[in-house]
PDB file of C-alpha atoms in Angstrom:
ATOM      1  CA  MET J  24      13.536 -90.042 -22.991  1.00  0.00           C
ATOM      2  CA  LEU J  25      11.079 -89.121 -20.093  1.00  0.00           C
ATOM      3  CA  LEU J  26       8.101 -86.977 -20.365  1.00  0.00           C
ATOM      4  CA  ALA J  27       7.352 -85.135 -17.032  1.00  0.00           C
ATOM      5  CA  ILE J  28       3.717 -83.829 -16.324  1.00  0.00           C
ATOM      6  CA  ASP J  29       2.460 -81.529 -13.650  1.00  0.00           C
ATOM      7  CA  THR J  30      -1.263 -80.320 -13.517  1.00  0.00           C
ATOM      8  CA  ALA J  31      -1.525 -80.493  -9.884  1.00  0.00           C
ATOM      9  CA  THR J  32      -2.386 -76.916  -9.410  1.00  0.00           C
ATOM     10  CA  HIS J  33      -3.524 -74.013 -11.545  1.00  0.00           C
ATOM     11  CA  THR J  34       0.019 -73.964 -12.723  1.00  0.00           C
ATOM     12  CA  MET J  35       0.658 -76.558 -15.372  1.00  0.00           C
ATOM     13  CA  SER J  36       4.170 -77.509 -16.589  1.00  0.00           C
ATOM     14  CA  ILE J  37       5.523 -80.425 -18.847  1.00  0.00           C
ATOM     15  CA  ALA J  38       9.131 -81.465 -20.111  1.00  0.00           C
ATOM     16  CA  LEU J  39      10.901 -83.858 -21.987  1.00  0.00           C
ATOM     17  CA  HIS J  40      14.416 -84.969 -20.692  1.00  0.00           C
ATOM     18  CA  ASP J  41      16.814 -87.297 -22.302  1.00  0.00           C
ATOM     19  CA  GLY J  42      18.638 -88.621 -19.160  1.00  0.00           C
ATOM     20  CA  THR J  43      21.378 -86.212 -19.622  1.00  0.00           C
ATOM     21  CA  GLN J  44      19.766 -82.829 -20.200  1.00  0.00           C
ATOM     22  CA  LEU J  45      16.332 -80.945 -20.484  1.00  0.00           C
ATOM     23  CA  LEU J  46      15.262 -80.903 -24.055  1.00  0.00           C
ATOM     24  CA  ALA J  47      12.166 -78.799 -23.658  1.00  0.00           C
ATOM     25  CA  GLU J  48       9.988 -77.570 -20.858  1.00  0.00           C
ATOM     26  CA  GLN J  49       6.630 -75.371 -20.682  1.00  0.00           C
ATOM     27  CA  SER J  50       5.095 -73.947 -17.662  1.00  0.00           C
ATOM     28  CA  TRP J  51       1.994 -71.653 -17.866  1.00  0.00           C
ATOM     29  CA  GLN J  52      -1.227 -70.639 -15.712  1.00  0.00           C
ATOM     30  CA  ALA J  53      -4.007 -72.831 -17.099  1.00  0.00           C
ATOM     31  CA  GLY J  54      -6.448 -72.283 -14.214  1.00  0.00           C
ATOM     32  CA  LYS J  55      -9.031 -75.104 -14.484  1.00  0.00           C
ATOM     33  CA  ARG J  56      -8.317 -76.142 -17.988  1.00  0.00           C
ATOM     34  CA  GLN J  57      -5.869 -78.945 -17.429  1.00  0.00           C
ATOM     35  CA  THR J  58      -8.158 -81.345 -19.214  1.00  0.00           C
ATOM     36  CA  THR J  59      -8.418 -79.426 -22.465  1.00  0.00           C
ATOM     37  CA  GLU J  60      -4.740 -78.240 -22.605  1.00  0.00           C
ATOM     38  CA  LEU J  61      -2.622 -81.086 -21.495  1.00  0.00           C
ATOM     39  CA  ALA J  62      -2.511 -83.418 -24.449  1.00  0.00           C
ATOM     40  CA  PRO J  63      -2.438 -80.610 -27.083  1.00  0.00           C
ATOM     41  CA  ALA J  64       0.672 -79.063 -25.048  1.00  0.00           C
ATOM     42  CA  ILE J  65       2.470 -82.357 -25.195  1.00  0.00           C
ATOM     43  CA  GLN J  66       1.720 -82.934 -28.713  1.00  0.00           C
ATOM     44  CA  ARG J  67       2.960 -79.578 -29.659  1.00  0.00           C
ATOM     45  CA  MET J  68       6.183 -80.072 -27.504  1.00  0.00           C
ATOM     46  CA  MET J  69       7.195 -83.548 -28.863  1.00  0.00           C
ATOM     47  CA  ALA J  70       6.871 -82.126 -32.528  1.00  0.00           C
ATOM     48  CA  LEU J  71       9.396 -79.323 -31.576  1.00  0.00           C
ATOM     49  CA  CYS J  72      11.629 -81.763 -30.437  1.00  0.00           C
ATOM     50  CA  LYS J  73      11.029 -84.155 -33.219  1.00  0.00           C
ATOM     51  CA  ALA J  74      10.075 -86.974 -31.066  1.00  0.00           C
ATOM     52  CA  THR J  75       6.941 -89.362 -30.727  1.00  0.00           C
ATOM     53  CA  MET J  76       5.524 -91.527 -27.845  1.00  0.00           C
ATOM     54  CA  ALA J  77       7.451 -94.409 -29.056  1.00  0.00           C
ATOM     55  CA  ASP J  78      10.713 -92.645 -28.134  1.00  0.00           C
ATOM     56  CA  LEU J  79       9.752 -92.352 -24.462  1.00  0.00           C
ATOM     57  CA  THR J  80      11.728 -94.653 -22.037  1.00  0.00           C
ATOM     58  CA  ALA J  81       9.658 -93.508 -18.935  1.00  0.00           C
ATOM     59  CA  VAL J  82       6.853 -91.134 -17.577  1.00  0.00           C
ATOM     60  CA  ALA J  83       6.888 -88.955 -14.578  1.00  0.00           C
ATOM     61  CA  VAL J  84       3.720 -87.126 -12.966  1.00  0.00           C
ATOM     62  CA  SER J  85       3.125 -84.997  -9.987  1.00  0.00           C
ATOM     63  CA  ILE J  86       0.736 -86.880  -7.574  1.00  0.00           C
ATOM     64  CA  GLY J  87      -0.143 -83.908  -5.440  1.00  0.00           C
ATOM     65  CA  PRO J  88      -0.998 -82.850  -3.259  1.00  0.00           C
ATOM     66  CA  GLY J  89      -3.006 -80.118  -4.822  1.00  0.00           C
ATOM     67  CA  SER J  90      -6.234 -79.442  -6.569  1.00  0.00           C
ATOM     68  CA  TYR J  91      -8.374 -82.546  -6.369  1.00  0.00           C
ATOM     69  CA  SER J  92      -9.103 -82.559 -10.011  1.00  0.00           C
ATOM     70  CA  GLY J  93      -5.910 -81.257 -11.162  1.00  0.00           C
ATOM     71  CA  VAL J  94      -3.968 -83.956  -9.687  1.00  0.00           C
ATOM     72  CA  ARG J  95      -6.257 -86.666 -11.320  1.00  0.00           C
ATOM     73  CA  VAL J  96      -5.888 -85.186 -14.845  1.00  0.00           C
ATOM     74  CA  GLY J  97      -2.118 -85.573 -14.799  1.00  0.00           C
ATOM     75  CA  VAL J  98      -2.020 -89.108 -13.064  1.00  0.00           C
ATOM     76  CA  ALA J  99      -4.938 -90.391 -15.537  1.00  0.00           C
ATOM     77  CA  PHE J 100      -2.981 -89.193 -18.538  1.00  0.00           C
ATOM     78  CA  ALA J 101       0.375 -90.348 -17.329  1.00  0.00           C
ATOM     79  CA  LYS J 102      -1.097 -93.646 -16.585  1.00  0.00           C
ATOM     80  CA  GLY J 103      -2.634 -93.855 -19.702  1.00  0.00           C
ATOM     81  CA  VAL J 104       0.889 -93.216 -21.516  1.00  0.00           C
ATOM     82  CA  ALA J 105       2.657 -95.330 -19.474  1.00  0.00           C
ATOM     83  CA  ASP J 106       0.109 -98.342 -20.117  1.00  0.00           C
ATOM     84  CA  ALA J 107      -0.023 -98.148 -23.537  1.00  0.00           C
ATOM     85  CA  HIS J 108       3.608 -97.955 -24.231  1.00  0.00           C
ATOM     86  CA  HIS J 109       4.629-100.527 -21.188  1.00  0.00           C
ATOM     87  CA  LEU J 110       7.075 -97.543 -19.564  1.00  0.00           C
ATOM     88  CA  PRO J 111       7.768 -97.237 -15.855  1.00  0.00           C
ATOM     89  CA  LEU J 112       5.871 -94.509 -14.152  1.00  0.00           C
ATOM     90  CA  VAL J 113       7.694 -92.295 -11.337  1.00  0.00           C
ATOM     91  CA  GLY J 114       5.336 -90.315  -9.235  1.00  0.00           C
ATOM     92  CA  ILE J 115       6.672 -87.323  -7.268  1.00  0.00           C
ATOM     93  CA  THR J 116       5.004 -84.900  -5.024  1.00  0.00           C
ATOM     94  CA  THR J 117       4.516 -81.285  -5.777  1.00  0.00           C
ATOM     95  CA  LEU J 118       6.232 -80.386  -2.514  1.00  0.00           C
ATOM     96  CA  ASP J 119       9.383 -82.320  -3.359  1.00  0.00           C
ATOM     97  CA  THR J 120       9.527 -80.999  -6.744  1.00  0.00           C
ATOM     98  CA  LEU J 121       9.441 -77.071  -5.617  1.00  0.00           C
ATOM     99  CA  ALA J 122      12.174 -78.192  -3.084  1.00  0.00           C
ATOM    100  CA  TYR J 123      14.539 -79.871  -5.742  1.00  0.00           C
ATOM    101  CA  GLY J 124      14.448 -76.618  -7.760  1.00  0.00           C
ATOM    102  CA  GLN J 125      15.521 -74.542  -4.744  1.00  0.00           C
ATOM    103  CA  PRO J 126      19.219 -73.302  -4.385  1.00  0.00           C
ATOM    104  CA  TYR J 127      21.143 -74.013  -0.898  1.00  0.00           C
ATOM    105  CA  PHE J 128      20.748 -70.661   1.045  1.00  0.00           C
ATOM    106  CA  GLN J 129      22.900 -70.645   4.054  1.00  0.00           C
ATOM    107  CA  SER J 130      23.760 -72.926   7.008  1.00  0.00           C
ATOM    108  CA  GLY J 131      21.181 -73.400   9.581  1.00  0.00           C
ATOM    109  CA  VAL J 132      18.273 -71.955   7.320  1.00  0.00           C
ATOM    110  CA  GLY J 133      15.340 -74.477   6.678  1.00  0.00           C
ATOM    111  CA  LEU J 134      13.247 -74.629   3.606  1.00  0.00           C
ATOM    112  CA  ILE J 135       9.617 -74.403   3.553  1.00  0.00           C
ATOM    113  CA  THR J 136       7.650 -75.479   0.611  1.00  0.00           C
ATOM    114  CA  ILE J 137       4.003 -74.469   0.087  1.00  0.00           C
ATOM    115  CA  VAL J 138       1.031 -75.600  -2.351  1.00  0.00           C
ATOM    116  CA  GLU J 139      -2.035 -73.616  -2.110  1.00  0.00           C
ATOM    117  CA  ALA J 140      -5.220 -75.749  -0.667  1.00  0.00           C
ATOM    118  CA  GLY J 141      -7.938 -73.330  -1.383  1.00  0.00           C
ATOM    119  CA  ARG J 142     -10.198 -71.418   1.158  1.00  0.00           C
ATOM    120  CA  GLY J 143      -7.130 -69.766   2.849  1.00  0.00           C
ATOM    121  CA  LYS J 144      -5.314 -73.076   3.532  1.00  0.00           C
ATOM    122  CA  ILE J 145      -2.049 -74.032   2.563  1.00  0.00           C
ATOM    123  CA  ILE J 146      -0.239 -77.373   2.608  1.00  0.00           C
ATOM    124  CA  VAL J 147       3.387 -77.153   3.926  1.00  0.00           C
ATOM    125  CA  GLN J 148       6.462 -79.255   4.007  1.00  0.00           C
ATOM    126  CA  ALA J 149       9.786 -78.591   5.648  1.00  0.00           C
ATOM    127  CA  TYR J 150      13.147 -79.493   4.448  1.00  0.00           C
ATOM    128  CA  ARG J 151      16.977 -79.369   5.648  1.00  0.00           C
ATOM    129  CA  TRP J 152      19.786 -79.168   3.323  1.00  0.00           C
ATOM    130  CA  ARG J 153      22.000 -82.602   3.826  1.00  0.00           C
ATOM    131  CA  LYS J 154      24.694 -84.082   1.465  1.00  0.00           C
ATOM    132  CA  GLY J 155      24.072 -81.503  -1.487  1.00  0.00           C
ATOM    133  CA  MET J 156      20.154 -81.756  -1.602  1.00  0.00           C
ATOM    134  CA  TRP J 157      17.147 -81.044   0.320  1.00  0.00           C
ATOM    135  CA  HIS J 158      15.851 -83.615   2.285  1.00  0.00           C
ATOM    136  CA  SER J 159      12.291 -83.547   3.694  1.00  0.00           C
ATOM    137  CA  ARG J 160      12.120 -83.205   7.614  1.00  0.00           C
ATOM    138  CA  SER J 161       8.401 -83.354   8.132  1.00  0.00           C
ATOM    139  CA  GLU J 162       5.159 -84.720   6.523  1.00  0.00           C
ATOM    140  CA  PRO J 163       3.128 -82.279   4.454  1.00  0.00           C
ATOM    141  CA  ARG J 164       0.535 -80.675   6.528  1.00  0.00           C
ATOM    142  CA  LEU J 165      -2.613 -78.419   6.079  1.00  0.00           C
ATOM    143  CA  MET J 166      -2.436 -75.183   7.724  1.00  0.00           C
ATOM    144  CA  THR J 167      -3.448 -71.304   7.627  1.00  0.00           C
ATOM    145  CA  TRP J 168      -0.752 -68.885   6.989  1.00  0.00           C
ATOM    146  CA  GLN J 169      -1.025 -67.886  10.468  1.00  0.00           C
ATOM    147  CA  MET J 170      -0.691 -71.562  11.891  1.00  0.00           C
ATOM    148  CA  LEU J 171       2.412 -71.443   9.644  1.00  0.00           C
ATOM    149  CA  LEU J 172       3.960 -68.283  11.045  1.00  0.00           C
ATOM    150  CA  ASP J 173       3.212 -69.660  14.544  1.00  0.00           C
ATOM    151  CA  THR J 174       5.469 -72.965  13.951  1.00  0.00           C
ATOM    152  CA  ILE J 175       8.495 -71.411  12.415  1.00  0.00           C
ATOM    153  CA  ASP J 176      11.206 -71.509  15.322  1.00  0.00           C
ATOM    154  CA  GLY J 177      14.346 -70.675  13.343  1.00  0.00           C
ATOM    155  CA  GLU J 178      15.343 -68.879   9.980  1.00  0.00           C
ATOM    156  CA  ALA J 179      13.158 -70.249   7.060  1.00  0.00           C
ATOM    157  CA  TYR J 180      13.276 -69.654   3.262  1.00  0.00           C
ATOM    158  CA  VAL J 181       9.849 -69.968   1.875  1.00  0.00           C
ATOM    159  CA  THR J 182       8.731 -70.720  -1.550  1.00  0.00           C
ATOM    160  CA  GLY J 183       5.374 -72.089  -3.424  1.00  0.00           C
ATOM    161  CA  ASP J 184       2.083 -70.947  -4.041  1.00  0.00           C
ATOM    162  CA  ILE J 185       2.467 -67.409  -2.216  1.00  0.00           C
ATOM    163  CA  SER J 186      -0.438 -64.915  -2.601  1.00  0.00           C
ATOM    164  CA  GLN J 187      -0.084 -61.204  -2.421  1.00  0.00           C
ATOM    165  CA  ASP J 188      -1.795 -61.168   1.037  1.00  0.00           C
ATOM    166  CA  ALA J 189       0.606 -64.100   2.337  1.00  0.00           C
ATOM    167  CA  LEU J 190       3.537 -61.904   0.747  1.00  0.00           C
ATOM    168  CA  GLU J 191       2.968 -59.127   3.033  1.00  0.00           C
ATOM    169  CA  LEU J 192       2.290 -61.590   6.073  1.00  0.00           C
ATOM    170  CA  LEU J 193       5.367 -63.256   5.644  1.00  0.00           C
ATOM    171  CA  ALA J 194       7.440 -59.992   5.103  1.00  0.00           C
ATOM    172  CA  LYS J 195       6.483 -58.875   8.676  1.00  0.00           C
ATOM    173  CA  HIS J 196       8.198 -62.175   9.990  1.00  0.00           C
ATOM    174  CA  ASP J 197      11.905 -61.338  11.121  1.00  0.00           C
ATOM    175  CA  ASN J 198      12.930 -65.183  10.400  1.00  0.00           C
ATOM    176  CA  VAL J 199      11.416 -65.537   7.020  1.00  0.00           C
ATOM    177  CA  MET J 200      13.173 -65.184   3.874  1.00  0.00           C
ATOM    178  CA  ILE J 201      11.017 -65.150   0.798  1.00  0.00           C
ATOM    179  CA  ALA J 202      12.304 -66.993  -2.528  1.00  0.00           C
ATOM    180  CA  PRO J 203      12.383 -64.790  -5.645  1.00  0.00           C
ATOM    181  CA  GLY J 204       9.113 -65.116  -7.545  1.00  0.00           C
ATOM    182  CA  ALA J 205      10.795 -67.336 -10.232  1.00  0.00           C
ATOM    183  CA  HIS J 206      11.651 -69.831  -7.750  1.00  0.00           C
ATOM    184  CA  TRP J 207       7.960 -70.125  -6.758  1.00  0.00           C
ATOM    185  CA  LEU J 208       7.073 -72.130  -9.758  1.00  0.00           C
ATOM    186  CA  ARG J 209       7.146 -75.905  -9.890  1.00  0.00           C
ATOM    187  CA  ARG J 210       9.092 -76.828 -13.176  1.00  0.00           C
ATOM    188  CA  ALA J 211       8.425 -80.141 -14.685  1.00  0.00           C
ATOM    189  CA  GLY J 212      12.185 -80.212 -15.646  1.00  0.00           C
ATOM    190  CA  TYR J 213      12.720 -80.782 -11.905  1.00  0.00           C
ATOM    191  CA  LEU J 214      10.134 -83.186 -11.823  1.00  0.00           C
ATOM    192  CA  ALA J 215      11.897 -85.252 -14.661  1.00  0.00           C
ATOM    193  CA  GLU J 216      15.343 -85.054 -12.669  1.00  0.00           C
ATOM    194  CA  CYS J 217      13.955 -86.192  -9.208  1.00  0.00           C
ATOM    195  CA  ALA J 218      12.171 -88.948 -11.040  1.00  0.00           C
ATOM    196  CA  LEU J 219      15.353 -90.043 -12.973  1.00  0.00           C
ATOM    197  CA  GLU J 220      17.308 -90.065  -9.910  1.00  0.00           C
ATOM    198  CA  LYS J 221      14.753 -92.366  -8.425  1.00  0.00           C
ATOM    199  CA  LEU J 222      14.833 -94.678 -11.704  1.00  0.00           C
ATOM    200  CA  ARG J 223      18.526 -94.800 -11.221  1.00  0.00           C
ATOM    201  CA  ALA J 224      18.356 -95.601  -7.600  1.00  0.00           C
ATOM    202  CA  ALA J 225      16.087 -98.673  -8.359  1.00  0.00           C
ATOM    203  CA  GLY J 226      18.493-100.413 -10.947  1.00  0.00           C
ATOM    204  CA  ASP J 227      17.361-103.209 -12.738  1.00  0.00           C
ATOM    205  CA  ASP J 228      14.165-103.684 -10.307  1.00  0.00           C
ATOM    206  CA  GLN J 229      11.969-101.281 -11.911  1.00  0.00           C
ATOM    207  CA  SER J 230       8.579-103.101 -10.396  1.00  0.00           C
ATOM    208  CA  ALA J 231       7.964-100.190  -8.122  1.00  0.00           C
ATOM    209  CA  PHE J 232       7.128 -97.927 -10.927  1.00  0.00           C
ATOM    210  CA  ALA J 233       4.373-100.161 -12.284  1.00  0.00           C
ATOM    211  CA  PRO J 234       1.600 -97.497 -13.308  1.00  0.00           C
ATOM    212  CA  ALA J 235      -0.887 -99.407 -11.171  1.00  0.00           C
ATOM    213  CA  ASN J 236       1.210 -98.652  -8.045  1.00  0.00           C
ATOM    214  CA  ILE J 237       0.940 -94.737  -8.696  1.00  0.00           C
ATOM    215  CA  LEU J 238      -1.734 -93.015  -6.439  1.00  0.00           C
ATOM    216  CA  PRO J 239      -2.688 -89.395  -6.043  1.00  0.00           C
ATOM    217  CA  ILE J 240      -2.018 -87.774  -2.573  1.00  0.00           C
ATOM    218  CA  TYR J 241      -4.657 -85.542  -1.007  1.00  0.00           C
ATOM    219  CA  ILE J 242      -4.191 -83.820   2.443  1.00  0.00           C
ATOM    220  CA  GLN J 243      -7.239 -83.324   4.318  1.00  0.00           C
ATOM    221  CA  GLY J 244      -8.069 -82.043   7.429  1.00  0.00           C
ATOM    222  CA  ASP J 245     -10.583 -79.736   9.493  1.00  0.00           C
ATOM    223  CA  ILE J 246      -8.707 -76.580  10.811  1.00  0.00           C
ATOM    224  CA  SER J 247     -10.176 -73.133  10.994  1.00  0.00           C
TER     225      SER J 247
END
């Protein structure tokens, strides 16, 4: 059983996955309450599933980018669980989790995932559809919304942290298609499935998933 944790932004999400199907998932707007709400939420979820920490075989955590404090809360908690129970720990980025949950749109349309960075800034990553899934075609970049619009050179499907002001700005761009609101949410169920794919691909060599190897990702820069 895999426990997945995402506290990287004001939206939190947790999930339990048995390797075949999602057993439970909860996502909610936590604001800055990640520290106080994470452990009780996990305890309630495990109780509903009649599971204990001893049933876990792996842990997955969102490693950012996102809120500095939010990312650290989830990573620290996940490391504590993985260390205490000698479990592999898989780190997945917020942007990859967003991409994993998006459907194929249509040929030639790229995907852009967005995480809010504060003060009018966003963190952006572009993806292309190949062999049945979205693959990144750029590194995460810190931008403003206008910078993003200026870089779009083809049809793009946009999802993630989209404010009302940004929604109105994006709607004016002929080449931008905005995902339905339900697809903006980073779900820990998708985080879990991303992590399971990595664990299976690694086979017997799980050394890359030692908790000490998992570090938060922060995207910094000076833009105006």
